[in-house]
Amino acid sequence: MASLTMRDVRKSFGRVDIIKGVDMDIADGEFVVFVGPSGCGKSTLLRMVAGLEEITSGEILIDDVVCNDIAPKDRGIAMVFQSYALYPHKSVYANMAFALEIAGFSKAEIAEKVAKAAKILHIEHLLDRKPGQLSGGQRQRVAIGRAIVREPKIFLFDEPLSNLDAALRVSTRAEIAKLHEDLGSTMIYVTHDQVEAMTLADKIVVLEAGNVRQVGAPLELYHRPQNLFVAGFIGSPKMNFLKVKASAVDAEGITVTGDGVPTLKVAVNSTGAVVGEELTLGIRPEHIKLGTDGGLPVTVTFVERLGHQTIVQAHRGDDETPLLAVLDGDVPVKAGEQRQFLFSGDDCHLFNTDGNAYARGFVPE
Ligand SMILES: Nc1ncnc2c1ncn2[C@@H]1O[C@H](COP(=O)(O)OP(=O)(O)O)[C@@H](O)[C@H]1O
Ligand SMILES: [Mg+2]
């Protein structure tokens, strides 16, 4: 069990700055997910925690001890990779036992630890097999088992589910959540998939190009994104953005109007806002309904029927950026129709020209 702290952690490869000053506190037993697009520096940050990558500047502390110069094997950390990284010629048992042998545990202790991990992961019947005789999901379990036997203070996962098919990703995701519940260990999990982040995390750290854009609980990021990047990244399908102008500002919020956008009042902390200011209005697809009056006029361009819901893509005039609405499965709508998107100011988000959000008022917990 352990806490982790990062203080102004930076990493450059040659002259290129990859991690640009990350501060963070992870409490003992927390499940933290680093999420961000491919190339934003998630693996680099995780590898620095593991000690596999040197830190250019800053400090990483485990249980309040600076570990910049502590060797990876002495940090009490175990890492699970996307590629599994199993020894192909060793049996499952030997793969799981290997680190324990190196650490000098007795044969009996090793047998006990491997048996215990195998039971947790339901792979007792696979211990004699070689990795080549396993499915992808089973291999990933062995890789996780290899981490469990070491009883690390912190588990690190680097996109562990990315090589699995969709159904297996969902079931293995649930198993990792269960594992966290059972072990109570601190876990840091890296993924580019915001659904994985939302479902697994106590706390999500959203990264963009080596910077932390927001840290918060999953629903906090969904209801109160602090900037355009987080607003667009968290939520699927992604939030719609519309250019608007502030037509009135008072203590209860900002009233906006825009090209075709009906006048709406958005309940936000309006400190700093001025009438005439250009803003970006954000509205999530699931908060839009179809109507014929009083909404935003659009032309429906594409209708995707998923059974339980229908995703409608539409365009305003000749604006190339599509707008999306998620509607009921049986909603009557066809491509080519002129419709209106209806939405309430209560569901909207507002961002200034720097992309920073005006803090929203009441949001459901
Ligand atoms: N050893 C390295 N040398 C040079 N550049 C690297 C090295 N490792 C990673 N990078 C670069 O750092 C950036 C972040 O990489 P990475 O941490 O792997 O991103 P992510 O895991 O978020 O996809 C990328 O632009 C990548 O090309
Ligand atoms: Mg990566």
Short mmCIF file of C-alpha atoms and ligand atoms in Angstrom, two decimals:
data_model
loop_
_atom_site.label_atom_id
_atom_site.label_comp_id
_atom_site.label_asym_id
_atom_site.label_seq_id
_atom_site.Cartn_x
_atom_site.Cartn_y
_atom_site.Cartn_z
CA MET A 1 0.00 0.00 0.00
CA ALA A 2 1.39 3.38 -0.89
CA SER A 3 0.74 6.97 -1.82
CA LEU A 4 2.40 8.69 -4.76
CA THR A 5 3.29 12.34 -5.29
CA MET A 6 4.67 14.09 -8.36
CA ARG A 7 6.24 17.53 -8.07
CA ASP A 8 6.82 19.46 -11.28
CA VAL A 9 7.86 16.30 -13.12
CA ARG A 10 9.36 16.97 -16.54
CA LYS A 11 10.79 14.85 -19.31
CA SER A 12 12.60 15.82 -22.49
CA PHE A 13 13.91 13.53 -25.18
CA GLY A 14 16.79 15.52 -26.66
CA ARG A 15 15.38 19.01 -27.17
CA VAL A 16 11.76 17.92 -27.29
CA ASP A 17 9.74 18.49 -24.11
CA ILE A 18 7.37 15.57 -23.66
CA ILE A 19 6.16 15.96 -20.06
CA LYS A 20 5.82 19.64 -19.22
CA GLY A 21 5.54 19.89 -15.45
CA VAL A 22 3.13 17.47 -13.81
CA ASP A 23 1.97 17.81 -10.20
CA MET A 24 -0.26 15.22 -8.63
CA ASP A 25 -1.18 13.47 -5.39
CA ILE A 26 -2.41 9.90 -5.41
CA ALA A 27 -3.71 8.57 -2.10
CA ASP A 28 -3.09 5.11 -0.70
CA GLY A 29 -5.52 2.65 -2.28
CA GLU A 30 -6.75 5.01 -4.98
CA PHE A 31 -7.47 3.86 -8.56
CA VAL A 32 -6.17 6.63 -10.80
CA VAL A 33 -6.47 6.63 -14.58
CA PHE A 34 -4.23 8.71 -16.87
CA VAL A 35 -6.19 9.33 -20.04
CA GLY A 36 -5.35 11.28 -23.17
CA PRO A 37 -4.85 10.89 -26.89
CA SER A 38 -2.07 8.72 -28.30
CA GLY A 39 1.33 10.42 -27.96
CA CYS A 40 0.37 12.76 -25.08
CA GLY A 41 2.95 11.18 -22.75
CA LYS A 42 0.94 8.67 -20.69
CA SER A 43 3.41 5.78 -21.04
CA THR A 44 6.37 8.08 -20.46
CA LEU A 45 4.83 9.32 -17.21
CA LEU A 46 4.06 5.77 -16.06
CA ARG A 47 7.55 4.56 -16.97
CA MET A 48 9.01 7.38 -14.88
CA VAL A 49 6.96 6.19 -11.90
CA ALA A 50 8.29 2.66 -12.47
CA GLY A 51 11.84 3.95 -12.80
CA LEU A 52 12.19 2.64 -16.35
CA GLU A 53 12.64 6.17 -17.66
CA GLU A 54 14.80 8.83 -16.03
CA ILE A 55 13.16 12.09 -14.91
CA THR A 56 14.59 15.22 -16.53
CA SER A 57 13.57 17.35 -13.54
CA GLY A 58 11.15 17.31 -10.63
CA GLU A 59 10.46 14.69 -7.98
CA ILE A 60 8.45 11.50 -7.64
CA LEU A 61 7.72 10.37 -4.09
CA ILE A 62 6.38 7.01 -3.00
CA ASP A 63 5.11 7.04 0.58
CA ASP A 64 6.69 10.48 0.96
CA VAL A 65 10.16 9.21 0.02
CA VAL A 66 11.82 10.72 -3.06
CA CYS A 67 12.52 7.80 -5.36
CA ASN A 68 14.17 9.53 -8.34
CA ASP A 69 17.37 7.56 -7.74
CA ILE A 70 15.84 4.32 -6.46
CA ALA A 71 16.21 1.37 -8.84
CA PRO A 72 12.97 0.05 -10.42
CA LYS A 73 13.17 -3.27 -8.58
CA ASP A 74 13.39 -1.51 -5.22
CA ARG A 75 10.35 0.73 -5.70
CA GLY A 76 7.75 -1.89 -4.75
CA ILE A 77 6.01 -1.42 -8.08
CA ALA A 78 4.73 -3.95 -10.63
CA MET A 79 3.79 -3.02 -14.17
CA VAL A 80 1.46 -4.72 -16.65
CA PHE A 81 1.98 -3.90 -20.33
CA GLN A 82 -0.29 -3.92 -23.37
CA SER A 83 2.03 -6.46 -25.02
CA TYR A 84 1.90 -8.86 -22.00
CA ALA A 85 5.71 -9.33 -22.23
CA LEU A 86 5.59 -12.99 -21.11
CA TYR A 87 8.52 -15.38 -21.54
CA PRO A 88 7.35 -17.58 -24.43
CA HIS A 89 9.37 -20.67 -23.46
CA LYS A 90 8.36 -20.70 -19.81
CA SER A 91 5.12 -22.18 -18.51
CA VAL A 92 2.48 -19.96 -16.97
CA TYR A 93 3.65 -21.12 -13.55
CA ALA A 94 7.28 -20.32 -14.35
CA ASN A 95 6.33 -16.91 -15.74
CA MET A 96 4.56 -16.05 -12.52
CA ALA A 97 7.28 -17.57 -10.33
CA PHE A 98 10.26 -15.95 -12.04
CA ALA A 99 10.44 -12.62 -10.18
CA LEU A 100 9.94 -14.44 -6.88
CA GLU A 101 12.84 -16.81 -7.62
CA ILE A 102 15.08 -13.84 -8.35
CA ALA A 103 13.93 -12.24 -5.10
CA GLY A 104 15.03 -15.39 -3.23
CA PHE A 105 11.71 -16.81 -2.03
CA SER A 106 11.63 -20.51 -1.13
CA LYS A 107 9.93 -23.05 -3.40
CA ALA A 108 7.07 -23.47 -0.94
CA GLU A 109 6.50 -19.72 -0.63
CA ILE A 110 6.52 -19.34 -4.40
CA ALA A 111 4.03 -22.18 -4.84
CA GLU A 112 1.71 -20.59 -2.32
CA LYS A 113 1.86 -17.10 -3.85
CA VAL A 114 1.38 -18.38 -7.40
CA ALA A 115 -1.54 -20.57 -6.34
CA LYS A 116 -3.19 -17.64 -4.60
CA ALA A 117 -2.83 -15.30 -7.60
CA ALA A 118 -3.96 -18.03 -10.00
CA LYS A 119 -7.09 -18.50 -7.92
CA ILE A 120 -7.91 -14.78 -7.91
CA LEU A 121 -7.55 -14.70 -11.71
CA HIS A 122 -9.21 -18.08 -12.43
CA ILE A 123 -6.18 -19.46 -14.25
CA GLU A 124 -5.42 -22.45 -11.99
CA HIS A 125 -6.06 -24.85 -14.89
CA LEU A 126 -3.57 -23.06 -17.16
CA LEU A 127 -0.43 -23.20 -15.02
CA ASP A 128 1.32 -25.88 -17.11
CA ARG A 129 0.67 -24.23 -20.45
CA LYS A 130 3.04 -22.02 -22.46
CA PRO A 131 1.88 -18.49 -23.41
CA GLY A 132 1.54 -19.61 -27.06
CA GLN A 133 -1.23 -22.02 -25.98
CA LEU A 134 -3.31 -19.24 -24.42
CA SER A 135 -5.85 -16.75 -25.78
CA GLY A 136 -5.11 -13.02 -25.57
CA GLY A 137 -7.35 -12.62 -22.54
CA GLN A 138 -5.67 -15.52 -20.74
CA ARG A 139 -2.21 -14.12 -21.50
CA GLN A 140 -3.19 -10.78 -20.05
CA ARG A 141 -4.39 -12.54 -16.91
CA VAL A 142 -1.03 -14.25 -16.57
CA ALA A 143 0.68 -10.88 -16.94
CA ILE A 144 -1.55 -9.48 -14.19
CA GLY A 145 -0.85 -12.60 -12.09
CA ARG A 146 2.85 -12.00 -12.45
CA ALA A 147 2.30 -8.55 -10.96
CA ILE A 148 0.04 -9.80 -8.14
CA VAL A 149 2.49 -12.43 -6.81
CA ARG A 150 4.98 -9.69 -6.07
CA GLU A 151 2.47 -7.96 -3.76
CA PRO A 152 3.54 -4.54 -5.00
CA LYS A 153 2.79 -1.30 -3.19
CA ILE A 154 1.59 0.19 -6.48
CA PHE A 155 0.25 -1.51 -9.61
CA LEU A 156 0.89 0.19 -12.94
CA PHE A 157 -1.15 -0.78 -16.01
CA ASP A 158 -0.23 0.52 -19.46
CA GLU A 159 -3.22 0.03 -21.80
CA PRO A 160 -3.59 -3.60 -20.66
CA LEU A 161 -6.80 -4.21 -22.60
CA SER A 162 -5.92 -2.68 -25.96
CA ASN A 163 -5.04 -6.00 -27.61
CA LEU A 164 -8.30 -7.68 -26.60
CA ASP A 165 -11.51 -7.80 -28.62
CA ALA A 166 -14.42 -5.61 -27.55
CA ALA A 167 -16.36 -8.17 -25.49
CA LEU A 168 -13.25 -9.37 -23.66
CA ARG A 169 -12.24 -5.77 -22.95
CA VAL A 170 -15.52 -5.20 -21.13
CA SER A 171 -15.29 -8.39 -19.04
CA THR A 172 -11.58 -7.95 -18.21
CA ARG A 173 -12.27 -4.32 -17.28
CA ALA A 174 -14.78 -5.56 -14.71
CA GLU A 175 -12.21 -8.04 -13.39
CA ILE A 176 -9.62 -5.33 -12.93
CA ALA A 177 -12.17 -3.26 -11.00
CA LYS A 178 -12.88 -6.31 -8.83
CA LEU A 179 -9.16 -6.88 -8.33
CA HIS A 180 -8.80 -3.34 -7.04
CA GLU A 181 -11.72 -3.87 -4.69
CA ASP A 182 -10.24 -7.13 -3.36
CA LEU A 183 -6.61 -6.03 -3.01
CA GLY A 184 -7.19 -2.40 -2.07
CA SER A 185 -3.83 -1.50 -3.59
CA THR A 186 -2.94 1.80 -5.20
CA MET A 187 -3.35 1.41 -8.96
CA ILE A 188 -2.39 3.69 -11.83
CA TYR A 189 -3.93 2.77 -15.13
CA VAL A 190 -3.12 4.34 -18.49
CA THR A 191 -5.53 4.34 -21.42
CA HIS A 192 -6.54 6.42 -24.45
CA ASP A 193 -10.09 5.10 -24.02
CA GLN A 194 -12.28 7.49 -22.05
CA VAL A 195 -14.88 4.78 -21.41
CA GLU A 196 -12.27 2.70 -19.58
CA ALA A 197 -11.26 5.79 -17.65
CA MET A 198 -14.85 6.64 -16.69
CA THR A 199 -15.70 3.10 -15.57
CA LEU A 200 -12.54 2.24 -13.62
CA ALA A 201 -11.27 5.41 -12.00
CA ASP A 202 -11.74 6.93 -8.59
CA LYS A 203 -9.85 9.84 -10.09
CA ILE A 204 -9.05 10.66 -13.72
CA VAL A 205 -6.04 12.69 -14.85
CA VAL A 206 -6.63 14.09 -18.34
CA LEU A 207 -3.41 14.69 -20.25
CA GLU A 208 -2.87 16.65 -23.44
CA ALA A 209 0.57 17.04 -25.00
CA GLY A 210 2.44 16.51 -21.73
CA ASN A 211 0.20 18.81 -19.65
CA VAL A 212 -2.45 17.91 -17.10
CA ARG A 213 -5.71 19.50 -18.29
CA GLN A 214 -7.92 18.44 -15.38
CA VAL A 215 -7.96 16.04 -12.44
CA GLY A 216 -11.25 14.85 -11.00
CA ALA A 217 -13.78 12.12 -10.36
CA PRO A 218 -15.35 10.71 -13.56
CA LEU A 219 -18.71 12.47 -13.21
CA GLU A 220 -17.06 15.71 -12.17
CA LEU A 221 -15.20 15.73 -15.49
CA TYR A 222 -18.42 14.93 -17.32
CA HIS A 223 -20.52 17.61 -15.61
CA ARG A 224 -17.87 20.26 -15.04
CA PRO A 225 -15.13 20.11 -17.65
CA GLN A 226 -12.79 23.03 -17.01
CA ASN A 227 -11.75 23.58 -20.61
CA LEU A 228 -12.60 22.74 -24.22
CA PHE A 229 -10.10 19.90 -24.36
CA VAL A 230 -11.61 17.97 -21.46
CA ALA A 231 -15.14 18.82 -22.63
CA GLY A 232 -14.38 17.31 -26.04
CA PHE A 233 -12.43 14.33 -24.74
CA ILE A 234 -14.71 13.03 -21.98
CA GLY A 235 -18.09 11.80 -23.24
CA SER A 236 -19.05 9.76 -26.26
CA PRO A 237 -20.18 10.78 -28.81
CA LYS A 238 -18.32 13.98 -28.13
CA MET A 239 -19.78 17.32 -27.06
CA ASN A 240 -21.06 19.68 -29.81
CA PHE A 241 -19.55 23.16 -29.94
CA LEU A 242 -21.26 26.26 -31.32
CA LYS A 243 -19.96 29.82 -31.69
CA VAL A 244 -22.13 32.30 -29.76
CA LYS A 245 -21.98 35.79 -28.24
CA ALA A 246 -22.87 36.97 -24.76
CA SER A 247 -25.99 39.18 -25.06
CA ALA A 248 -26.52 39.71 -21.32
CA VAL A 249 -24.50 39.00 -18.20
CA ASP A 250 -25.85 38.95 -14.65
CA ALA A 251 -25.22 37.23 -11.34
CA GLU A 252 -27.25 34.16 -12.34
CA GLY A 253 -25.39 33.48 -15.55
CA ILE A 254 -24.74 34.43 -19.16
CA THR A 255 -27.38 34.79 -21.88
CA VAL A 256 -26.09 33.90 -25.32
CA THR A 257 -27.28 34.11 -28.92
CA GLY A 258 -25.62 32.98 -32.09
CA ASP A 259 -25.95 32.10 -35.71
CA GLY A 260 -29.27 30.23 -35.64
CA VAL A 261 -28.82 29.42 -31.95
CA PRO A 262 -31.93 30.49 -30.02
CA THR A 263 -31.39 32.86 -27.09
CA LEU A 264 -30.44 30.79 -24.05
CA LYS A 265 -29.50 31.56 -20.50
CA VAL A 266 -26.72 29.38 -19.12
CA ALA A 267 -26.34 29.22 -15.33
CA VAL A 268 -22.63 29.75 -14.80
CA ASN A 269 -20.38 31.82 -12.61
CA SER A 270 -20.28 34.87 -14.88
CA THR A 271 -17.34 36.59 -13.17
CA GLY A 272 -15.21 38.23 -15.86
CA ALA A 273 -17.76 37.84 -18.67
CA VAL A 274 -18.76 40.91 -20.71
CA VAL A 275 -21.63 41.59 -23.11
CA GLY A 276 -20.52 41.06 -26.71
CA GLU A 277 -17.84 38.53 -25.73
CA GLU A 278 -17.38 35.66 -28.17
CA LEU A 279 -17.95 32.31 -26.51
CA THR A 280 -18.17 28.64 -27.37
CA LEU A 281 -21.35 26.93 -26.29
CA GLY A 282 -21.04 23.21 -25.55
CA ILE A 283 -23.98 20.81 -25.59
CA ARG A 284 -23.71 17.04 -25.28
CA PRO A 285 -25.47 14.88 -27.93
CA GLU A 286 -27.50 13.12 -25.23
CA HIS A 287 -28.99 16.45 -24.12
CA ILE A 288 -30.51 17.26 -27.52
CA LYS A 289 -34.08 16.51 -28.66
CA LEU A 290 -35.71 16.89 -32.05
CA GLY A 291 -38.33 19.56 -32.58
CA THR A 292 -39.94 21.74 -35.17
CA ASP A 293 -40.04 25.06 -33.36
CA GLY A 294 -37.81 27.27 -31.22
CA GLY A 295 -34.59 25.32 -31.63
CA LEU A 296 -31.48 25.34 -33.80
CA PRO A 297 -32.44 24.66 -37.46
CA VAL A 298 -30.40 21.83 -39.01
CA THR A 299 -30.42 19.48 -41.99
CA VAL A 300 -30.22 15.83 -40.99
CA THR A 301 -27.37 14.24 -42.95
CA PHE A 302 -26.99 10.76 -41.48
CA VAL A 303 -28.98 8.51 -39.16
CA GLU A 304 -27.38 5.59 -37.30
CA ARG A 305 -29.82 3.20 -35.65
CA LEU A 306 -28.20 1.17 -32.87
CA GLY A 307 -31.41 -0.39 -31.58
CA HIS A 308 -31.52 1.11 -28.09
CA GLN A 309 -30.66 4.56 -29.43
CA THR A 310 -30.36 6.52 -32.65
CA ILE A 311 -27.43 8.78 -33.42
CA VAL A 312 -28.41 11.67 -35.69
CA GLN A 313 -25.77 13.64 -37.55
CA ALA A 314 -26.87 17.04 -38.82
CA HIS A 315 -25.44 20.23 -40.32
CA ARG A 316 -26.26 23.91 -39.94
CA GLY A 317 -26.31 25.74 -43.30
CA ASP A 318 -22.97 25.09 -44.97
CA ASP A 319 -21.03 24.65 -41.71
CA GLU A 320 -18.88 21.57 -42.30
CA THR A 321 -18.66 20.46 -38.69
CA PRO A 322 -21.39 17.93 -38.01
CA LEU A 323 -23.59 18.21 -34.94
CA LEU A 324 -24.64 15.00 -33.21
CA ALA A 325 -27.71 14.09 -31.22
CA VAL A 326 -28.31 10.84 -29.36
CA LEU A 327 -32.04 10.07 -29.43
CA ASP A 328 -34.43 7.22 -28.63
CA GLY A 329 -34.07 4.03 -30.65
CA ASP A 330 -37.39 4.37 -32.42
CA VAL A 331 -37.41 8.13 -33.12
CA PRO A 332 -38.89 8.81 -36.58
CA VAL A 333 -36.24 10.76 -38.52
CA LYS A 334 -34.60 10.43 -41.95
CA ALA A 335 -31.55 11.86 -43.69
CA GLY A 336 -32.40 14.95 -45.76
CA GLU A 337 -35.06 16.27 -43.37
CA GLN A 338 -35.06 19.85 -42.07
CA ARG A 339 -35.38 19.66 -38.29
CA GLN A 340 -34.54 21.63 -35.19
CA PHE A 341 -32.25 20.61 -32.36
CA LEU A 342 -33.79 21.57 -29.04
CA PHE A 343 -31.76 21.90 -25.86
CA SER A 344 -31.92 23.67 -22.53
CA GLY A 345 -29.50 26.25 -21.18
CA ASP A 346 -29.30 24.10 -18.03
CA ASP A 347 -27.46 21.42 -19.98
CA CYS A 348 -25.05 23.80 -21.74
CA HIS A 349 -21.41 24.62 -21.06
CA LEU A 350 -19.70 27.93 -21.91
CA PHE A 351 -16.04 28.53 -22.75
CA ASN A 352 -14.15 31.79 -23.30
CA THR A 353 -11.81 32.45 -26.25
CA ASP A 354 -8.92 30.85 -24.31
CA GLY A 355 -10.96 27.65 -24.09
CA ASN A 356 -11.53 27.91 -20.34
CA ALA A 357 -14.96 27.12 -18.94
CA TYR A 358 -17.16 29.46 -16.96
CA ALA A 359 -17.87 27.27 -13.92
CA ARG A 360 -21.33 25.77 -14.13
CA GLY A 361 -23.97 26.27 -11.49
CA PHE A 362 -26.05 23.43 -10.18
CA VAL A 363 -25.28 20.07 -11.73
CA PRO A 364 -26.83 16.79 -10.66
CA GLU A 365 -24.56 14.64 -8.53
N1 LIG B 1 12.68 7.11 -26.11
C1 LIG B 1 12.09 8.12 -26.76
N2 LIG B 1 12.81 8.98 -27.52
C2 LIG B 1 12.21 10.01 -28.16
N3 LIG B 1 10.89 10.29 -28.10
C3 LIG B 1 10.12 9.48 -27.37
C4 LIG B 1 10.67 8.36 -26.66
N4 LIG B 1 9.65 7.73 -25.99
C5 LIG B 1 8.53 8.45 -26.29
N5 LIG B 1 8.81 9.48 -27.11
C6 LIG B 1 7.85 10.48 -27.60
O1 LIG B 1 7.16 11.02 -26.49
C7 LIG B 1 5.81 11.27 -26.82
C8 LIG B 1 4.91 10.61 -25.79
O2 LIG B 1 5.03 9.21 -25.94
P1 LIG B 1 4.23 8.19 -25.01
O3 LIG B 1 4.50 8.49 -23.60
O4 LIG B 1 4.55 6.82 -25.49
O5 LIG B 1 2.73 8.58 -25.36
P2 LIG B 1 1.36 7.80 -25.05
O6 LIG B 1 1.67 6.64 -24.17
O7 LIG B 1 0.49 8.83 -24.41
O8 LIG B 1 0.81 7.38 -26.38
C9 LIG B 1 5.58 10.79 -28.24
O9 LIG B 1 5.65 11.89 -29.09
C10 LIG B 1 6.76 9.86 -28.45
O10 LIG B 1 7.12 9.84 -29.81
MG MG B 2 1.45 4.59 -24.47
#
